[in-house]
mmCIF file of C-alpha atoms in Angstrom:
data_model
loop_
_atom_site.group_PDB
_atom_site.id
_atom_site.type_symbol
_atom_site.label_atom_id
_atom_site.label_comp_id
_atom_site.label_asym_id
_atom_site.label_seq_id
_atom_site.Cartn_x
_atom_site.Cartn_y
_atom_site.Cartn_z
ATOM 1 C CA MET Q 1 240.160 237.666 166.455
ATOM 2 C CA MET Q 2 239.656 235.331 163.243
ATOM 3 C CA ILE Q 3 241.414 236.015 160.465
ATOM 4 C CA SER Q 4 240.200 234.946 156.771
ATOM 5 C CA MET Q 5 241.388 234.992 153.228
ATOM 6 C CA TYR Q 6 240.749 235.920 149.768
ATOM 7 C CA LEU Q 7 242.050 233.960 147.128
ATOM 8 C CA ALA Q 8 243.521 235.613 143.586
ATOM 9 C CA TYR Q 9 243.791 234.310 140.323
ATOM 10 C CA ALA Q 10 246.358 235.665 137.479
ATOM 11 C CA ASP Q 11 247.083 235.436 134.246
ATOM 12 C CA ASP Q 12 249.298 237.693 131.493
ATOM 13 C CA SER Q 13 248.575 238.915 127.850
ATOM 14 C CA GLY Q 14 251.232 239.475 125.518
ATOM 15 C CA ASP Q 15 255.463 239.011 126.368
ATOM 16 C CA SER Q 16 258.033 239.878 128.311
ATOM 17 C CA GLY Q 17 260.805 240.290 125.438
ATOM 18 C CA TYR Q 18 262.172 243.719 124.131
ATOM 19 C CA GLU Q 19 263.779 242.343 120.813
ATOM 20 C CA ASN Q 20 261.881 240.603 118.424
ATOM 21 C CA SER Q 21 258.026 240.792 120.555
ATOM 22 C CA GLN Q 22 255.206 240.855 118.666
ATOM 23 C CA THR Q 23 253.641 243.133 121.792
ATOM 24 C CA ARG Q 24 254.098 246.262 123.037
ATOM 25 C CA PHE Q 25 252.988 245.936 126.604
ATOM 26 C CA LEU Q 26 252.907 243.270 128.607
ATOM 27 C CA VAL Q 27 249.517 242.507 131.119
ATOM 28 C CA LEU Q 28 248.856 241.103 133.993
ATOM 29 C CA ALA Q 29 245.449 240.277 134.980
ATOM 30 C CA CYS Q 30 244.100 239.136 138.339
ATOM 31 C CA PHE Q 31 240.203 238.808 140.335
ATOM 32 C CA VAL Q 32 239.854 238.239 144.206
ATOM 33 C CA ILE Q 33 237.325 236.331 145.805
ATOM 34 C CA HIS Q 34 236.980 235.888 149.037
ATOM 35 C CA GLU Q 35 237.051 232.132 150.446
ATOM 36 C CA SER Q 36 233.576 232.020 151.735
ATOM 37 C CA GLU Q 37 232.299 232.876 147.872
ATOM 38 C CA TRP Q 38 234.656 230.079 146.430
ATOM 39 C CA GLN Q 39 232.160 226.862 145.862
ATOM 40 C CA THR Q 40 229.609 229.112 145.329
ATOM 41 C CA THR Q 41 231.336 230.650 142.360
ATOM 42 C CA LEU Q 42 232.713 227.156 141.153
ATOM 43 C CA ASP Q 43 229.029 225.985 141.022
ATOM 44 C CA LYS Q 44 228.450 229.183 139.011
ATOM 45 C CA LEU Q 45 231.125 228.323 136.564
ATOM 46 C CA ILE Q 46 230.125 224.855 136.124
ATOM 47 C CA GLU Q 47 226.489 226.154 135.505
ATOM 48 C CA TRP Q 48 227.908 228.573 132.676
ATOM 49 C CA ARG Q 49 229.886 226.090 131.160
ATOM 50 C CA ARG Q 50 226.638 223.275 130.802
ATOM 51 C CA LYS Q 51 224.764 226.413 129.284
ATOM 52 C CA LEU Q 52 227.318 227.211 126.464
ATOM 53 C CA ARG Q 53 227.412 223.362 125.744
ATOM 54 C CA ASP Q 54 223.855 223.297 125.466
ATOM 55 C CA GLN Q 55 223.910 226.320 123.408
ATOM 56 C CA TYR Q 56 226.658 226.209 121.303
ATOM 57 C CA ASN Q 57 227.821 222.426 122.540
ATOM 58 C CA ILE Q 58 231.279 223.314 123.884
ATOM 59 C CA PRO Q 59 232.482 220.502 125.816
ATOM 60 C CA VAL Q 60 232.024 221.546 129.619
ATOM 61 C CA ARG Q 61 235.641 219.862 130.331
ATOM 62 C CA SER Q 62 237.332 221.414 127.545
ATOM 63 C CA GLU Q 63 239.841 224.413 128.306
ATOM 64 C CA LEU Q 64 238.247 228.004 126.837
ATOM 65 C CA LYS Q 65 240.615 230.312 126.183
ATOM 66 C CA ALA Q 66 240.759 234.228 125.206
ATOM 67 C CA GLU Q 67 242.437 233.102 121.923
ATOM 68 C CA HIS Q 68 239.766 230.724 121.005
ATOM 69 C CA PHE Q 69 237.338 233.396 121.418
ATOM 70 C CA ILE Q 70 239.494 235.783 118.796
ATOM 71 C CA TYR Q 71 240.809 233.123 116.145
ATOM 72 C CA GLY Q 72 238.437 230.045 116.886
ATOM 73 C CA ARG Q 73 240.554 227.579 118.097
ATOM 74 C CA GLY Q 74 240.309 224.915 121.075
ATOM 75 C CA PRO Q 75 236.679 224.017 121.312
ATOM 76 C CA LEU Q 76 235.226 226.813 118.587
ATOM 77 C CA ARG Q 77 237.417 225.067 115.852
ATOM 78 C CA PRO Q 78 234.844 222.469 115.316
ATOM 79 C CA LEU Q 79 231.607 224.789 115.495
ATOM 80 C CA GLY Q 80 232.361 226.932 112.208
ATOM 81 C CA MET Q 81 230.946 230.426 114.290
ATOM 82 C CA ASN Q 82 231.884 233.430 112.241
ATOM 83 C CA ARG Q 83 234.235 236.214 114.112
ATOM 84 C CA HIS Q 84 231.162 238.123 114.886
ATOM 85 C CA GLU Q 85 229.689 235.035 116.622
ATOM 86 C CA ARG Q 86 232.810 234.393 118.395
ATOM 87 C CA LEU Q 87 233.046 237.891 119.805
ATOM 88 C CA SER Q 88 229.738 237.833 120.879
ATOM 89 C CA LEU Q 89 230.250 234.844 123.284
ATOM 90 C CA TYR Q 90 233.124 236.490 124.345
ATOM 91 C CA GLY Q 91 231.470 239.455 125.521
ATOM 92 C CA ASN Q 92 228.537 237.112 126.951
ATOM 93 C CA CYS Q 93 231.385 235.585 128.876
ATOM 94 C CA LEU Q 94 232.720 238.679 130.643
ATOM 95 C CA ASP Q 95 229.058 239.886 131.143
ATOM 96 C CA PHE Q 96 228.556 236.543 133.191
ATOM 97 C CA VAL Q 97 231.836 237.435 135.295
ATOM 98 C CA ALA Q 98 230.661 241.383 135.846
ATOM 99 C CA SER Q 99 226.618 240.331 136.426
ATOM 100 C CA SER Q 100 226.910 236.845 138.599
ATOM 101 C CA LEU Q 101 230.518 236.318 140.051
ATOM 102 C CA PRO Q 102 231.455 238.231 143.282
ATOM 103 C CA VAL Q 103 234.526 238.675 142.303
ATOM 104 C CA GLN Q 104 236.509 242.094 141.809
ATOM 105 C CA THR Q 105 239.610 242.209 139.292
ATOM 106 C CA PHE Q 106 242.199 244.890 137.918
ATOM 107 C CA ALA Q 107 245.196 244.732 135.893
ATOM 108 C CA ILE Q 108 248.905 245.907 135.061
ATOM 109 C CA ALA Q 109 249.891 246.914 131.944
ATOM 110 C CA ILE Q 110 254.099 247.222 131.626
ATOM 111 C CA ALA Q 111 254.710 249.296 128.361
ATOM 112 C CA LYS Q 112 257.412 247.856 127.067
ATOM 113 C CA HIS Q 113 258.615 250.004 124.511
ATOM 114 C CA ARG Q 114 258.586 253.293 126.938
ATOM 115 C CA ILE Q 115 261.380 251.736 129.103
ATOM 116 C CA ASN Q 116 264.558 252.941 128.881
ATOM 117 C CA ASN Q 117 266.845 250.595 130.804
ATOM 118 C CA ARG Q 118 266.486 247.131 128.778
ATOM 119 C CA SER Q 119 268.281 245.410 131.922
ATOM 120 C CA MET Q 120 264.915 245.377 133.693
ATOM 121 C CA ASP Q 121 262.735 242.797 133.770
ATOM 122 C CA PRO Q 122 259.064 243.430 132.486
ATOM 123 C CA ARG Q 123 257.815 240.615 134.388
ATOM 124 C CA ARG Q 124 259.017 241.366 137.753
ATOM 125 C CA ILE Q 125 257.842 244.849 137.449
ATOM 126 C CA ALA Q 126 254.437 243.626 136.784
ATOM 127 C CA TRP Q 127 254.435 241.016 139.132
ATOM 128 C CA ARG Q 128 255.806 243.447 141.876
ATOM 129 C CA TYR Q 129 253.305 246.102 140.764
ATOM 130 C CA LEU Q 130 249.993 243.227 141.329
ATOM 131 C CA LEU Q 131 251.277 242.159 144.304
ATOM 132 C CA GLN Q 132 251.582 245.441 145.910
ATOM 133 C CA ARG Q 133 248.075 246.071 144.991
ATOM 134 C CA LEU Q 134 246.559 242.891 146.044
ATOM 135 C CA ASP Q 135 248.529 243.790 149.401
ATOM 136 C CA LYS Q 136 246.908 247.004 149.861
ATOM 137 C CA PHE Q 137 243.588 245.746 148.902
ATOM 138 C CA CYS Q 138 243.785 243.570 152.143
ATOM 139 C CA GLU Q 139 244.615 246.152 154.171
ATOM 140 C CA SER Q 140 241.963 248.477 152.786
ATOM 141 C CA GLN Q 141 239.325 245.769 154.438
ATOM 142 C CA SER Q 142 237.269 246.421 157.461
ATOM 143 C CA THR Q 143 238.888 242.893 159.025
ATOM 144 C CA GLN Q 144 242.022 241.500 159.041
ATOM 145 C CA GLU Q 145 242.171 239.367 155.622
ATOM 146 C CA HIS Q 146 245.347 237.445 154.067
ATOM 147 C CA ILE Q 147 245.161 236.693 150.327
ATOM 148 C CA MET Q 148 246.761 233.532 148.413
ATOM 149 C CA LEU Q 149 247.431 234.039 144.533
ATOM 150 C CA PHE Q 150 247.276 231.124 142.079
ATOM 151 C CA PRO Q 151 248.990 232.552 139.016
ATOM 152 C CA ASP Q 152 248.942 230.627 135.848
ATOM 153 C CA GLU Q 153 251.426 228.172 135.045
ATOM 154 C CA GLY Q 154 254.656 229.508 133.812
ATOM 155 C CA HIS Q 155 255.304 232.528 136.075
ATOM 156 C CA GLY Q 156 256.401 230.390 138.769
ATOM 157 C CA LEU Q 157 260.386 231.264 139.891
ATOM 158 C CA VAL Q 158 259.461 234.674 138.967
ATOM 159 C CA VAL Q 159 255.870 235.297 141.153
ATOM 160 C CA ARG Q 160 257.502 233.884 143.700
ATOM 161 C CA LYS Q 161 260.856 235.625 144.099
ATOM 162 C CA THR Q 162 259.367 238.748 143.945
ATOM 163 C CA MET Q 163 256.758 237.472 146.611
ATOM 164 C CA ARG Q 164 259.560 236.310 148.654
ATOM 165 C CA GLU Q 165 260.821 239.927 148.199
ATOM 166 C CA ILE Q 166 258.233 242.362 149.309
ATOM 167 C CA ARG Q 167 257.727 240.356 152.341
ATOM 168 C CA ARG Q 168 260.626 241.807 153.501
ATOM 169 C CA PHE Q 169 261.405 244.736 151.098
ATOM 170 C CA ASN Q 170 258.634 246.517 149.726
ATOM 171 C CA GLN Q 171 259.609 250.002 148.935
ATOM 172 C CA ILE Q 172 257.195 252.663 147.983
ATOM 173 C CA LYS Q 173 256.673 255.949 147.632
ATOM 174 C CA GLY Q 174 255.596 258.087 151.186
ATOM 175 C CA SER Q 175 253.367 261.220 151.659
ATOM 176 C CA PHE Q 176 256.491 263.132 151.156
ATOM 177 C CA GLY Q 177 257.697 261.603 148.284
ATOM 178 C CA ASP Q 178 260.445 259.791 150.213
ATOM 179 C CA PRO Q 179 260.622 255.765 149.500
ATOM 180 C CA ILE Q 180 259.788 253.868 153.015
ATOM 181 C CA ASN Q 181 259.937 250.269 153.567
ATOM 182 C CA ILE Q 182 256.536 248.816 154.685
ATOM 183 C CA PRO Q 183 256.925 244.472 153.889
ATOM 184 C CA ALA Q 184 254.074 242.833 152.384
ATOM 185 C CA LYS Q 185 251.659 241.103 155.415
ATOM 186 C CA SER Q 186 248.720 239.663 153.562
ATOM 187 C CA PHE Q 187 250.259 236.472 151.662
ATOM 188 C CA ILE Q 188 249.712 232.689 152.933
ATOM 189 C CA GLU Q 189 252.811 230.772 151.501
ATOM 190 C CA ASP Q 190 254.214 231.082 148.597
ATOM 191 C CA PRO Q 191 252.145 231.210 144.872
ATOM 192 C CA VAL Q 192 250.529 227.885 143.810
ATOM 193 C CA SER Q 193 250.269 227.780 139.977
ATOM 194 C CA LYS Q 194 247.489 226.395 138.367
ATOM 195 C CA ASN Q 195 246.816 224.631 134.773
ATOM 196 C CA SER Q 196 244.520 226.782 133.023
ATOM 197 C CA ALA Q 197 242.780 223.458 131.438
ATOM 198 C CA ASP Q 198 242.031 221.977 134.900
ATOM 199 C CA SER Q 199 240.785 225.570 136.096
ATOM 200 C CA TYR Q 200 237.930 227.248 135.001
ATOM 201 C CA PHE Q 201 238.634 229.977 137.855
ATOM 202 C CA SER Q 202 242.622 230.256 135.856
ATOM 203 C CA GLN Q 203 240.284 230.601 132.405
ATOM 204 C CA VAL Q 204 238.559 233.677 133.840
ATOM 205 C CA ALA Q 205 241.914 235.355 134.286
ATOM 206 C CA ASP Q 206 242.783 234.542 130.838
ATOM 207 C CA TRP Q 207 239.783 236.114 129.746
ATOM 208 C CA LEU Q 208 240.187 239.350 131.410
ATOM 209 C CA ALA Q 209 244.022 239.694 130.737
ATOM 210 C CA TYR Q 210 243.165 239.891 126.927
ATOM 211 C CA VAL Q 211 240.924 242.235 127.093
ATOM 212 C CA ALA Q 212 242.757 244.455 129.563
ATOM 213 C CA HIS Q 213 245.311 244.379 126.920
ATOM 214 C CA ARG Q 214 242.821 245.380 124.266
ATOM 215 C CA CYS Q 215 241.477 248.352 125.572
ATOM 216 C CA ASP Q 216 241.486 251.802 125.215
ATOM 217 C CA GLY Q 217 244.438 253.411 126.883
ATOM 218 C CA VAL Q 218 246.555 250.208 126.567
ATOM 219 C CA ASP Q 219 247.013 248.550 123.297
ATOM 220 C CA PRO Q 220 244.102 248.394 121.186
ATOM 221 C CA ASN Q 221 244.149 246.455 117.608
ATOM 222 C CA THR Q 222 241.303 245.141 115.243
ATOM 223 C CA ARG Q 223 240.855 241.976 116.652
ATOM 224 C CA VAL Q 224 238.502 242.447 120.135
ATOM 225 C CA PRO Q 225 236.584 245.560 120.445
ATOM 226 C CA SER Q 226 238.433 248.172 122.664
ATOM 227 C CA ASP Q 227 235.819 248.766 125.232
ATOM 228 C CA TYR Q 228 235.174 244.965 126.289
ATOM 229 C CA TRP Q 229 237.235 245.927 129.263
ATOM 230 C CA MET Q 230 234.507 248.315 130.162
ATOM 231 C CA ARG Q 231 232.021 245.364 130.677
ATOM 232 C CA LEU Q 232 233.722 244.771 133.741
ATOM 233 C CA GLN Q 233 233.392 248.196 135.591
ATOM 234 C CA ASP Q 234 230.928 246.641 138.150
ATOM 235 C CA VAL Q 235 233.280 244.573 139.489
ATOM 236 C CA MET Q 236 236.773 246.541 138.647
ATOM 237 C CA LEU Q 237 238.859 247.599 141.710
ATOM 238 C CA GLU Q 238 239.606 251.192 140.648
ATOM 239 C CA ASP Q 239 241.123 252.479 143.626
ATOM 240 C CA VAL Q 240 244.561 250.373 142.175
ATOM 241 C CA ASN Q 241 245.171 253.729 139.665
ATOM 242 C CA ARG Q 242 242.449 256.547 141.351
ATOM 243 C CA VAL Q 243 245.512 258.934 141.788
ATOM 244 C CA ALA Q 244 247.874 257.839 138.863
ATOM 245 C CA GLY Q 245 245.139 257.980 136.487
ATOM 246 C CA GLY Q 246 244.611 256.013 133.262
ATOM 247 C CA PRO Q 247 242.224 253.154 132.140
ATOM 248 C CA ALA Q 248 239.267 252.336 134.679
ATOM 249 C CA GLY Q 249 241.211 249.514 137.211
ATOM 250 C CA ILE Q 250 244.292 249.057 135.055
ATOM 251 C CA VAL Q 251 247.718 250.350 136.717
ATOM 252 C CA VAL Q 252 249.978 251.369 133.228
ATOM 253 C CA TRP Q 253 254.057 251.873 133.824
ATOM 254 C CA PRO Q 254 255.774 253.727 132.186
ATOM 255 C CA ARG Q 255 253.073 256.532 131.665
ATOM 256 C CA ALA Q 256 252.881 258.219 128.442
#
C-alpha cells in the first residue's frame, strides 16, 4: 500500500505563564497541507507576497507576522499605514488563505485562568491536544496517511517530548467513559522546528494563531475584529470540537 503524508505547520499566541502573564489563554493554531500540494502552495504564497510588494511596497523576503498588522511593526513600520489599513490588509491575507490555499486549519485554546492545578504546564496540555487531533485527522482519511509537524522555533523540546509520549501512551476517553490507551501512529520523525523569518508557511500559522486567540468564545480584544477567525470558515477542521462544542474549529480547555 502506498503511504502518503500531510505536513502540519503550527505556531502559538499568548504565553504559558500563570503569574504576571498578560494573556489568559495560550493558543496554538496549525494548518495541514498534503505533500502533493506543497510546491503549488509555496508558489501561491510567493505570488501573494509579490502582490503585496507591488501594491504596498512590502519586501517579498521580509517576515510578515500578526503583530506587524496589529502594531504597525516590521516591514509595515516605514509604510505609514493607519490601523484601519493594516487590519484591512490582515483580513485580505486571511481571505487569501481561505480562498486560495489547499489547507485545513484548527486551533487549541488553553484557558489558563480556569486551571486550578498550577503544576500543569499549559504548553504540554496544548500540544497534546493538538497532536491528538492531528493523529485523528490522519486516521479519518480514506487512505493511509502520515504527518510531519513543523512548529515555530521555541517549542522544540516540549513538542518532541509530548510527541514521543503519545506514540507510546495516548490516553483518551473511551465510548463508555473509561480511559483507553491508543498510541498515535501517524507521525513521521520528531518535529522539525522552523524559523518563521525563513518560512512563509510558518508566517501563515502565526496569522492564524492570533485571530484564533482573539476570536469570540476565546479571548477577544479591541486590537483585531473578533470575527476574523471566521474568515477561515471554509478551511476549518470543525470536527476537532464537534462533540465538545465551542468556537468553530477551536478546542477550548478547560470549558467554562
